[in-house]
Amino acid sequence: MAAILIVEDEPFVRMMAEDAALQLGLEPLSATDGDAAIALARAAETLAILFTDIHMPPGPDGWAVARAVREIHPAIRVIYTSGQAGPQDCAEFGVPQSRLLPKPYSSGELAAAIAATTDDPT
């Protein structure tokens, strides 16, 4: 089973992402902040997808988490999420070939974004 690293400080949003991942046949690994996410990435043998909030106190933000996780798992696909950042921010600060899912989103939109990332051959 492919694994997805979910980095979200809001418990309800994190649980929704975990449920969406399970429904798509992915193993969710979850962290509530950037430092914990990077530690999980280091411990994981493989990761297929990183789904990360951009703004999370304390520690590294989602941009920094994605850069660090991409160094550990170069082929990982990245989905950022934020209620404040837009596509231009993703293009400027995000890792190459990443996506942005703006908040708020429904569980269906989240599942579709994860599925599209899973199906994307890049």
GROMACS .gro file of N, CA, C and O in nm:
model
  488
    1MET      N    1   0.085  -0.118   0.000
    1MET     CA    2   0.000   0.000   0.000
    1MET      C    3   0.089   0.124   0.000
    1MET      O    4   0.179   0.137   0.082
    2ALA      N    5   0.066   0.214  -0.092
    2ALA     CA    6   0.142   0.339  -0.100
    2ALA      C    7   0.105   0.428   0.019
    2ALA      O    8  -0.008   0.425   0.068
    3ALA      N    9   0.201   0.507   0.064
    3ALA     CA   10   0.179   0.592   0.181
    3ALA      C   11   0.169   0.739   0.141
    3ALA      O   12   0.235   0.785   0.048
    4ILE      N   13   0.086   0.811   0.215
    4ILE     CA   14   0.071   0.955   0.201
    4ILE      C   15   0.103   1.018   0.336
    4ILE      O   16   0.051   0.973   0.439
    5LEU      N   17   0.188   1.118   0.335
    5LEU     CA   18   0.221   1.194   0.456
    5LEU      C   19   0.129   1.316   0.461
    5LEU      O   20   0.133   1.400   0.371
    6ILE      N   21   0.048   1.323   0.565
    6ILE     CA   22  -0.049   1.431   0.583
    6ILE      C   23   0.002   1.521   0.695
    6ILE      O   24   0.026   1.474   0.806
    7VAL      N   25   0.019   1.649   0.663
    7VAL     CA   26   0.071   1.745   0.760
    7VAL      C   27  -0.033   1.855   0.777
    7VAL      O   28  -0.052   1.940   0.688
    8GLU      N   29  -0.102   1.852   0.889
    8GLU     CA   30  -0.214   1.945   0.913
    8GLU      C   31  -0.231   1.964   1.063
    8GLU      O   32  -0.240   1.866   1.137
    9ASP      N   33  -0.235   2.090   1.106
    9ASP     CA   34  -0.248   2.118   1.249
    9ASP      C   35  -0.393   2.118   1.298
    9ASP      O   36  -0.417   2.106   1.417
   10GLU      N   37  -0.489   2.125   1.208
   10GLU     CA   38  -0.630   2.123   1.247
   10GLU      C   39  -0.680   1.979   1.252
   10GLU      O   40  -0.682   1.910   1.149
   11PRO      N   41  -0.722   1.930   1.370
   11PRO     CA   42  -0.759   1.789   1.384
   11PRO      C   43  -0.869   1.742   1.288
   11PRO      O   44  -0.858   1.635   1.229
   12PHE      N   45  -0.975   1.821   1.270
   12PHE     CA   46  -1.085   1.779   1.182
   12PHE      C   47  -1.037   1.766   1.038
   12PHE      O   48  -1.069   1.669   0.969
   13VAL      N   49  -0.960   1.862   0.992
   13VAL     CA   50  -0.909   1.860   0.855
   13VAL      C   51  -0.814   1.741   0.836
   13VAL      O   52  -0.818   1.672   0.734
   14ARG      N   53  -0.731   1.716   0.936
   14ARG     CA   54  -0.638   1.603   0.930
   14ARG      C   55  -0.715   1.471   0.921
   14ARG      O   56  -0.682   1.384   0.841
   15MET      N   57  -0.819   1.456   1.003
   15MET     CA   58  -0.900   1.333   0.999
   15MET      C   59  -0.969   1.316   0.864
   15MET      O   60  -0.978   1.204   0.812
   16MET      N   61  -1.018   1.425   0.806
   16MET     CA   62  -1.082   1.419   0.675
   16MET      C   63  -0.981   1.372   0.569
   16MET      O   64  -1.013   1.289   0.484
   17ALA      N   65  -0.858   1.421   0.577
   17ALA     CA   66  -0.754   1.380   0.482
   17ALA      C   67  -0.718   1.234   0.502
   17ALA      O   68  -0.698   1.160   0.404
   18GLU      N   69  -0.710   1.190   0.626
   18GLU     CA   70  -0.680   1.049   0.654
   18GLU      C   71  -0.790   0.959   0.597
   18GLU      O   72  -0.760   0.855   0.535
   19ASP      N   73  -0.916   0.997   0.616
   19ASP     CA   74  -1.028   0.919   0.563
   19ASP      C   75  -1.023   0.913   0.411
   19ASP      O   76  -1.045   0.807   0.351
   20ALA      N   77  -0.997   1.026   0.347
   20ALA     CA   78  -0.989   1.029   0.200
   20ALA      C   79  -0.876   0.937   0.151
   20ALA      O   80  -0.893   0.863   0.053
   21ALA      N   81  -0.762   0.941   0.218
   21ALA     CA   82  -0.649   0.856   0.180
   21ALA      C   83  -0.686   0.708   0.191
   21ALA      O   84  -0.659   0.630   0.099
   22LEU      N   85  -0.748   0.671   0.302
   22LEU     CA   86  -0.788   0.531   0.321
   22LEU      C   87  -0.886   0.486   0.214
   22LEU      O   88  -0.875   0.374   0.163
   23GLN      N   89  -0.981   0.572   0.179
   23GLN     CA   90  -1.079   0.537   0.076
   23GLN      C   91  -1.013   0.516  -0.060
   23GLN      O   92  -1.064   0.443  -0.144
   24LEU      N   93  -0.898   0.580  -0.081
   24LEU     CA   94  -0.825   0.566  -0.208
   24LEU      C   95  -0.719   0.456  -0.201
   24LEU      O   96  -0.641   0.439  -0.294
   25GLY      N   97  -0.716   0.382  -0.090
   25GLY     CA   98  -0.621   0.273  -0.078
   25GLY      C   99  -0.480   0.315  -0.041
   25GLY      O  100  -0.384   0.242  -0.066
   26LEU      N  101  -0.467   0.433   0.020
   26LEU     CA  102  -0.337   0.483   0.063
   26LEU      C  103  -0.322   0.469   0.214
   26LEU      O  104  -0.420   0.480   0.287
   27GLU      N  105  -0.201   0.447   0.258
   27GLU     CA  106  -0.173   0.440   0.401
   27GLU      C  107  -0.141   0.581   0.452
   27GLU      O  108  -0.039   0.638   0.414
   28PRO      N  109  -0.226   0.639   0.538
   28PRO     CA  110  -0.197   0.774   0.588
   28PRO      C  111  -0.099   0.773   0.704
   28PRO      O  112  -0.114   0.697   0.799
   29LEU      N  113   0.002   0.858   0.693
   29LEU     CA  114   0.093   0.889   0.804
   29LEU      C  115   0.068   1.035   0.834
   29LEU      O  116   0.072   1.118   0.744
   30SER      N  117   0.043   1.070   0.960
   30SER     CA  118   0.002   1.207   0.992
   30SER      C  119   0.094   1.275   1.090
   30SER      O  120   0.146   1.213   1.182
   31ALA      N  121   0.109   1.406   1.069
   31ALA     CA  122   0.187   1.491   1.158
   31ALA      C  123   0.110   1.620   1.178
   31ALA      O  124   0.039   1.666   1.089
   32THR      N  125   0.129   1.680   1.296
   32THR     CA  126   0.059   1.806   1.327
   32THR      C  127   0.146   1.928   1.306
   32THR      O  128   0.097   2.040   1.318
   33ASP      N  129   0.275   1.907   1.278
   33ASP     CA  130   0.363   2.021   1.253
   33ASP      C  131   0.478   1.979   1.161
   33ASP      O  132   0.496   1.860   1.134
   34GLY      N  133   0.553   2.077   1.115
   34GLY     CA  134   0.659   2.052   1.019
   34GLY      C  135   0.771   1.964   1.070
   34GLY      O  136   0.820   1.876   0.999
   35ASP      N  137   0.814   1.986   1.194
   35ASP     CA  138   0.923   1.905   1.249
   35ASP      C  139   0.883   1.758   1.257
   35ASP      O  140   0.962   1.669   1.221
   36ALA      N  141   0.762   1.731   1.302
   36ALA     CA  142   0.715   1.592   1.311
   36ALA      C  143   0.704   1.530   1.172
   36ALA      O  144   0.734   1.412   1.154
   37ALA      N  145   0.661   1.608   1.075
   37ALA     CA  146   0.648   1.558   0.938
   37ALA      C  147   0.784   1.517   0.881
   37ALA      O  148   0.797   1.411   0.819
   38ILE      N  149   0.884   1.601   0.902
   38ILE     CA  150   1.017   1.570   0.850
   38ILE      C  151   1.073   1.445   0.918
   38ILE      O  152   1.134   1.360   0.854
   39ALA      N  153   1.048   1.431   1.048
   39ALA     CA  154   1.091   1.311   1.120
   39ALA      C  155   1.022   1.186   1.064
   39ALA      O  156   1.087   1.082   1.045
   40LEU      N  157   0.893   1.194   1.037
   40LEU     CA  158   0.821   1.080   0.978
   40LEU      C  159   0.877   1.047   0.839
   40LEU      O  160   0.891   0.930   0.804
   41ALA      N  161   0.907   1.150   0.761
   41ALA     CA  162   0.961   1.128   0.627
   41ALA      C  163   1.096   1.056   0.634
   41ALA      O  164   1.124   0.967   0.554
   42ARG      N  165   1.178   1.095   0.730
   42ARG     CA  166   1.308   1.029   0.746
   42ARG      C  167   1.291   0.882   0.785
   42ARG      O  168   1.369   0.798   0.744
   43ALA      N  169   1.190   0.852   0.864
   43ALA     CA  170   1.168   0.716   0.912
   43ALA      C  171   1.098   0.627   0.809
   43ALA      O  172   1.108   0.505   0.817
   44ALA      N  173   1.028   0.687   0.714
   44ALA     CA  174   0.950   0.611   0.617
   44ALA      C  175   1.040   0.556   0.506
   44ALA      O  176   1.124   0.628   0.452
   45GLU      N  177   1.018   0.430   0.475
   45GLU     CA  178   1.095   0.369   0.366
   45GLU      C  179   1.056   0.431   0.232
   45GLU      O  180   1.143   0.464   0.151
   46THR      N  181   0.927   0.445   0.209
   46THR     CA  182   0.878   0.509   0.086
   46THR      C  183   0.757   0.596   0.119
   46THR      O  184   0.682   0.567   0.211
   47LEU      N  185   0.742   0.701   0.041
   47LEU     CA  186   0.624   0.788   0.049
   47LEU      C  187   0.584   0.824  -0.094
   47LEU      O  188   0.671   0.862  -0.174
   48ALA      N  189   0.456   0.814  -0.125
   48ALA     CA  190   0.409   0.848  -0.259
   48ALA      C  191   0.367   0.994  -0.270
   48ALA      O  192   0.392   1.059  -0.371
   49ILE      N  193   0.300   1.043  -0.165
   49ILE     CA  194   0.240   1.178  -0.170
   49ILE      C  195   0.263   1.249  -0.038
   49ILE      O  196   0.255   1.188   0.069
   50LEU      N  197   0.288   1.379  -0.048
   50LEU     CA  198   0.290   1.468   0.068
   50LEU      C  199   0.172   1.563   0.053
   50LEU      O  200   0.160   1.631  -0.051
   51PHE      N  201   0.085   1.567   0.152
   51PHE     CA  202  -0.026   1.662   0.156
   51PHE      C  203  -0.002   1.751   0.276
   51PHE      O  204  -0.010   1.705   0.390
   52THR      N  205   0.032   1.877   0.252
   52THR     CA  206   0.072   1.963   0.363
   52THR      C  207   0.003   2.098   0.363
   52THR      O  208  -0.008   2.163   0.260
   53ASP      N  209  -0.041   2.136   0.481
   53ASP     CA  210  -0.087   2.272   0.503
   53ASP      C  211   0.036   2.362   0.491
   53ASP      O  212   0.148   2.319   0.518
   54ILE      N  213   0.018   2.485   0.451
   54ILE     CA  214   0.132   2.575   0.437
   54ILE      C  215   0.161   2.648   0.567
   54ILE      O  216   0.277   2.658   0.608
   55HIS      N  217   0.058   2.695   0.634
   55HIS     CA  218   0.077   2.775   0.755
   55HIS      C  219   0.046   2.692   0.879
   55HIS      O  220  -0.070   2.664   0.908
   56MET      N  221   0.153   2.652   0.951
   56MET     CA  222   0.138   2.571   1.072
   56MET      C  223   0.240   2.617   1.176
   56MET      O  224   0.359   2.609   1.151
   57PRO      N  225   0.193   2.664   1.289
   57PRO     CA  226   0.289   2.695   1.395
   57PRO      C  227   0.314   2.571   1.479
   57PRO      O  228   0.227   2.485   1.484
   58PRO      N  229   0.418   2.555   1.547
   58PRO     CA  230   0.546   2.623   1.530
   58PRO      C  231   0.632   2.547   1.429
   58PRO      O  232   0.591   2.443   1.378
   59GLY      N  233   0.752   2.593   1.406
   59GLY     CA  234   0.845   2.521   1.321
   59GLY      C  235   0.829   2.549   1.174
   59GLY      O  236   0.768   2.648   1.134
   60PRO      N  237   0.885   2.459   1.091
   60PRO     CA  238   0.884   2.481   0.946
   60PRO      C  239   0.742   2.489   0.889
   60PRO      O  240   0.653   2.416   0.933
   61ASP      N  241   0.724   2.578   0.792
   61ASP     CA  242   0.596   2.586   0.724
   61ASP      C  243   0.590   2.478   0.616
   61ASP      O  244   0.685   2.403   0.594
   62GLY      N  245   0.478   2.471   0.547
   62GLY     CA  246   0.459   2.369   0.445
   62GLY      C  247   0.557   2.378   0.330
   62GLY      O  248   0.596   2.276   0.272
   63TRP      N  249   0.598   2.501   0.294
   63TRP     CA  250   0.697   2.516   0.187
   63TRP      C  251   0.828   2.446   0.227
   63TRP      O  252   0.886   2.371   0.149
   64ALA      N  253   0.873   2.472   0.350
   64ALA     CA  254   0.998   2.413   0.399
   64ALA      C  255   0.985   2.263   0.417
   64ALA      O  256   1.079   2.187   0.389
   65VAL      N  257   0.869   2.218   0.463
   65VAL     CA  258   0.846   2.074   0.480
   65VAL      C  259   0.860   2.004   0.344
   65VAL      O  260   0.928   1.902   0.332
   66ALA      N  261   0.797   2.059   0.243
   66ALA     CA  262   0.803   1.995   0.110
   66ALA      C  263   0.945   1.990   0.057
   66ALA      O  264   0.986   1.888  -0.001
   67ARG      N  265   1.022   2.098   0.075
   67ARG     CA  266   1.161   2.096   0.029
   67ARG      C  267   1.241   1.988   0.102
   67ARG      O  268   1.317   1.913   0.040
   68ALA      N  269   1.223   1.978   0.233
   68ALA     CA  270   1.296   1.879   0.312
   68ALA      C  271   1.254   1.736   0.275
   68ALA      O  272   1.339   1.648   0.258
   69VAL      N  273   1.124   1.714   0.260
   69VAL     CA  274   1.075   1.580   0.227
   69VAL      C  275   1.117   1.542   0.086
   69VAL      O  276   1.153   1.427   0.060
   70ARG      N  277   1.119   1.636  -0.006
   70ARG     CA  278   1.164   1.608  -0.144
   70ARG      C  279   1.311   1.567  -0.146
   70ARG      O  280   1.352   1.488  -0.229
   71GLU      N  281   1.392   1.621  -0.056
   71GLU     CA  282   1.532   1.580  -0.048
   71GLU      C  283   1.543   1.434  -0.002
   71GLU      O  284   1.630   1.361  -0.047
   72ILE      N  285   1.454   1.393   0.088
   72ILE     CA  286   1.455   1.257   0.141
   72ILE      C  287   1.392   1.159   0.041
   72ILE      O  288   1.442   1.048   0.022
   73HIS      N  289   1.282   1.201  -0.020
   73HIS     CA  290   1.206   1.118  -0.115
   73HIS      C  291   1.191   1.199  -0.245
   73HIS      O  292   1.087   1.265  -0.265
   74PRO      N  293   1.290   1.196  -0.333
   74PRO     CA  294   1.290   1.282  -0.452
   74PRO      C  295   1.170   1.266  -0.545
   74PRO      O  296   1.134   1.361  -0.615
   75ALA      N  297   1.107   1.150  -0.547
   75ALA     CA  298   0.996   1.128  -0.639
   75ALA      C  299   0.859   1.158  -0.578
   75ALA      O  300   0.757   1.140  -0.644
   76ILE      N  301   0.856   1.206  -0.454
   76ILE     CA  302   0.728   1.229  -0.388
   76ILE      C  303   0.648   1.337  -0.461
   76ILE      O  304   0.703   1.437  -0.509
   77ARG      N  305   0.519   1.316  -0.470
   77ARG     CA  306   0.429   1.415  -0.528
   77ARG      C  307   0.374   1.501  -0.415
   77ARG      O  308   0.349   1.450  -0.306
   78VAL      N  309   0.357   1.629  -0.441
   78VAL     CA  310   0.324   1.724  -0.334
   78VAL      C  311   0.194   1.797  -0.366
   78VAL      O  312   0.176   1.850  -0.476
   79ILE      N  313   0.106   1.799  -0.265
   79ILE     CA  314  -0.016   1.882  -0.268
   79ILE      C  315  -0.008   1.975  -0.149
   79ILE      O  316   0.001   1.930  -0.035
   80TYR      N  317  -0.008   2.105  -0.175
   80TYR     CA  318  -0.015   2.205  -0.069
   80TYR      C  319  -0.161   2.242  -0.047
   80TYR      O  320  -0.242   2.232  -0.139
   81THR      N  321  -0.192   2.288   0.074
   81THR     CA  322  -0.325   2.341   0.100
   81THR      C  323  -0.313   2.465   0.187
   81THR      O  324  -0.224   2.473   0.273
   82SER      N  325  -0.400   2.562   0.161
   82SER     CA  326  -0.396   2.686   0.237
   82SER      C  327  -0.523   2.767   0.211
   82SER      O  328  -0.579   2.760   0.102
   83GLY      N  329  -0.560   2.843   0.310
   83GLY     CA  330  -0.669   2.937   0.294
   83GLY      C  331  -0.619   3.075   0.253
   83GLY      O  332  -0.698   3.164   0.224
   84GLN      N  333  -0.486   3.093   0.252
   84GLN     CA  334  -0.429   3.224   0.222
   84GLN      C  335  -0.342   3.225   0.097
   84GLN      O  336  -0.335   3.326   0.028
   85ALA      N  337  -0.273   3.117   0.068
   85ALA     CA  338  -0.183   3.114  -0.048
   85ALA      C  339  -0.262   3.086  -0.175
   85ALA      O  340  -0.366   3.019  -0.172
   86GLY      N  341  -0.210   3.135  -0.286
   86GLY     CA  342  -0.273   3.111  -0.416
   86GLY      C  343  -0.176   3.042  -0.510
   86GLY      O  344  -0.061   3.014  -0.475
   87PRO      N  345  -0.222   3.015  -0.632
   87PRO     CA  346  -0.138   2.947  -0.730
   87PRO      C  347  -0.006   3.018  -0.757
   87PRO      O  348   0.096   2.953  -0.779
   88GLN      N  349  -0.006   3.151  -0.753
   88GLN     CA  350   0.119   3.224  -0.775
   88GLN      C  351   0.219   3.196  -0.664
   88GLN      O  352   0.340   3.188  -0.689
   89ASP      N  353   0.173   3.177  -0.541
   89ASP     CA  354   0.262   3.143  -0.430
   89ASP      C  355   0.320   3.003  -0.449
   89ASP      O  356   0.437   2.980  -0.424
   90CYS      N  357   0.236   2.912  -0.495
   90CYS     CA  358   0.281   2.775  -0.519
   90CYS      C  359   0.390   2.775  -0.627
   90CYS      O  360   0.491   2.705  -0.615
   91ALA      N  361   0.370   2.854  -0.731
   91ALA     CA  362   0.470   2.863  -0.838
   91ALA      C  363   0.601   2.923  -0.787
   91ALA      O  364   0.709   2.882  -0.828
   92GLU      N  365   0.590   3.020  -0.696
   92GLU     CA  366   0.710   3.089  -0.647
   92GLU      C  367   0.781   3.013  -0.535
   92GLU      O  368   0.904   3.004  -0.534
   93PHE      N  369   0.707   2.957  -0.441
   93PHE     CA  370   0.768   2.897  -0.322
   93PHE      C  371   0.763   2.744  -0.320
   93PHE      O  372   0.835   2.681  -0.244
   94GLY      N  373   0.675   2.685  -0.400
   94GLY     CA  374   0.655   2.541  -0.397
   94GLY      C  375   0.764   2.464  -0.469
   94GLY      O  376   0.839   2.519  -0.550
   95VAL      N  377   0.772   2.335  -0.439
   95VAL     CA  378   0.864   2.249  -0.511
   95VAL      C  379   0.809   2.226  -0.651
   95VAL      O  380   0.689   2.238  -0.675
   96PRO      N  381   0.896   2.195  -0.746
   96PRO     CA  382   0.848   2.170  -0.884
   96PRO      C  383   0.743   2.060  -0.889
   96PRO      O  384   0.746   1.965  -0.812
   97GLN      N  385   0.651   2.076  -0.984
   97GLN     CA  386   0.545   1.979  -1.010
   97GLN      C  387   0.459   1.953  -0.887
   97GLN      O  388   0.424   1.840  -0.856
   98SER      N  389   0.425   2.060  -0.816
   98SER     CA  390   0.336   2.049  -0.701
   98SER      C  391   0.201   2.110  -0.736
   98SER      O  392   0.187   2.179  -0.837
   99ARG      N  393   0.104   2.085  -0.651
   99ARG     CA  394  -0.032   2.136  -0.670
   99ARG      C  395  -0.075   2.212  -0.546
   99ARG      O  396  -0.023   2.188  -0.438
  100LEU      N  397  -0.177   2.296  -0.563
  100LEU     CA  398  -0.235   2.368  -0.450
  100LEU      C  399  -0.384   2.339  -0.446
  100LEU      O  400  -0.454   2.354  -0.547
  101LEU      N  401  -0.433   2.296  -0.330
  101LEU     CA  402  -0.575   2.279  -0.306
  101LEU      C  403  -0.617   2.388  -0.209
  101LEU      O  404  -0.583   2.383  -0.090
  102PRO      N  405  -0.688   2.491  -0.259
  102PRO     CA  406  -0.726   2.602  -0.171
  102PRO      C  407  -0.829   2.559  -0.066
  102PRO      O  408  -0.917   2.479  -0.093
  103LYS      N  409  -0.815   2.616   0.054
  103LYS     CA  410  -0.915   2.597   0.160
  103LYS      C  411  -1.018   2.707   0.148
  103LYS      O  412  -0.983   2.819   0.107
  104PRO      N  413  -1.140   2.682   0.182
  104PRO     CA  414  -1.195   2.554   0.227
  104PRO      C  415  -1.222   2.461   0.108
  104PRO      O  416  -1.243   2.506  -0.004
  105TYR      N  417  -1.220   2.332   0.135
  105TYR     CA  418  -1.251   2.233   0.033
  105TYR      C  419  -1.338   2.125   0.096
  105TYR      O  420  -1.339   2.106   0.217
  106SER      N  421  -1.409   2.054   0.011
  106SER     CA  422  -1.494   1.944   0.058
  106SER      C  423  -1.412   1.816   0.061
  106SER      O  424  -1.304   1.807   0.002
  107SER      N  425  -1.466   1.715   0.126
  107SER     CA  426  -1.397   1.586   0.128
  107SER      C  427  -1.388   1.529  -0.014
  107SER      O  428  -1.289   1.465  -0.049
  108GLY      N  429  -1.487   1.555  -0.097
  108GLY     CA  430  -1.484   1.511  -0.236
  108GLY      C  431  -1.374   1.580  -0.315
  108GLY      O  432  -1.306   1.517  -0.397
  109GLU      N  433  -1.358   1.711  -0.294
  109GLU     CA  434  -1.250   1.785  -0.363
  109GLU      C  435  -1.114   1.735  -0.319
  109GLU      O  436  -1.021   1.722  -0.400
  110LEU      N  437  -1.101   1.707  -0.190
  110LEU     CA  438  -0.976   1.654  -0.138
  110LEU      C  439  -0.945   1.518  -0.199
  110LEU      O  440  -0.834   1.493  -0.248
  111ALA      N  441  -1.044   1.428  -0.201
  111ALA     CA  442  -1.024   1.295  -0.260
  111ALA      C  443  -0.988   1.306  -0.407
  111ALA      O  444  -0.900   1.234  -0.456
  112ALA      N  445  -1.052   1.398  -0.479
  112ALA     CA  446  -1.022   1.416  -0.621
  112ALA      C  447  -0.879   1.466  -0.642
  112ALA      O  448  -0.810   1.422  -0.734
  113ALA      N  449  -0.833   1.558  -0.557
  113ALA     CA  450  -0.697   1.609  -0.569
  113ALA      C  451  -0.594   1.499  -0.542
  113ALA      O  452  -0.494   1.488  -0.613
  114ILE      N  453  -0.621   1.417  -0.441
  114ILE     CA  454  -0.528   1.308  -0.409
  114ILE      C  455  -0.530   1.206  -0.523
  114ILE      O  456  -0.424   1.160  -0.568
  115ALA      N  457  -0.648   1.171  -0.572
  115ALA     CA  458  -0.659   1.075  -0.681
  115ALA      C  459  -0.589   1.126  -0.806
  115ALA      O  460  -0.519   1.051  -0.874
  116ALA      N  461  -0.606   1.255  -0.838
  116ALA     CA  462  -0.541   1.312  -0.957
  116ALA      C  463  -0.389   1.308  -0.941
  116ALA      O  464  -0.317   1.283  -1.038
  117THR      N  465  -0.341   1.331  -0.821
  117THR     CA  466  -0.198   1.327  -0.796
  117THR      C  467  -0.145   1.184  -0.807
  117THR      O  468  -0.037   1.161  -0.860
  118THR      N  469  -0.223   1.089  -0.761
  118THR     CA  470  -0.185   0.948  -0.770
  118THR      C  471  -0.179   0.904  -0.915
  118THR      O  472  -0.091   0.828  -0.955
  119ASP      N  473  -0.273   0.953  -0.997
  119ASP     CA  474  -0.281   0.914  -1.137
  119ASP      C  475  -0.185   0.990  -1.227
  119ASP      O  476  -0.160   0.950  -1.339
  120ASP      N  477  -0.131   1.102  -1.179
  120ASP     CA  478  -0.043   1.187  -1.258
  120ASP      C  479   0.092   1.118  -1.280
  120ASP      O  480   0.162   1.085  -1.184
  121PRO      N  481   0.133   1.097  -1.404
  121PRO     CA  482   0.259   1.026  -1.429
  121PRO      C  483   0.384   1.110  -1.408
  121PRO      O  484   0.493   1.056  -1.413
  122THR      N  485   0.372   1.241  -1.378
  122THR     CA  486   0.492   1.323  -1.359
  122THR      C  487   0.557   1.298  -1.226
  122THR      O  488   0.503   1.248  -1.135
   0.00000   0.00000   0.00000
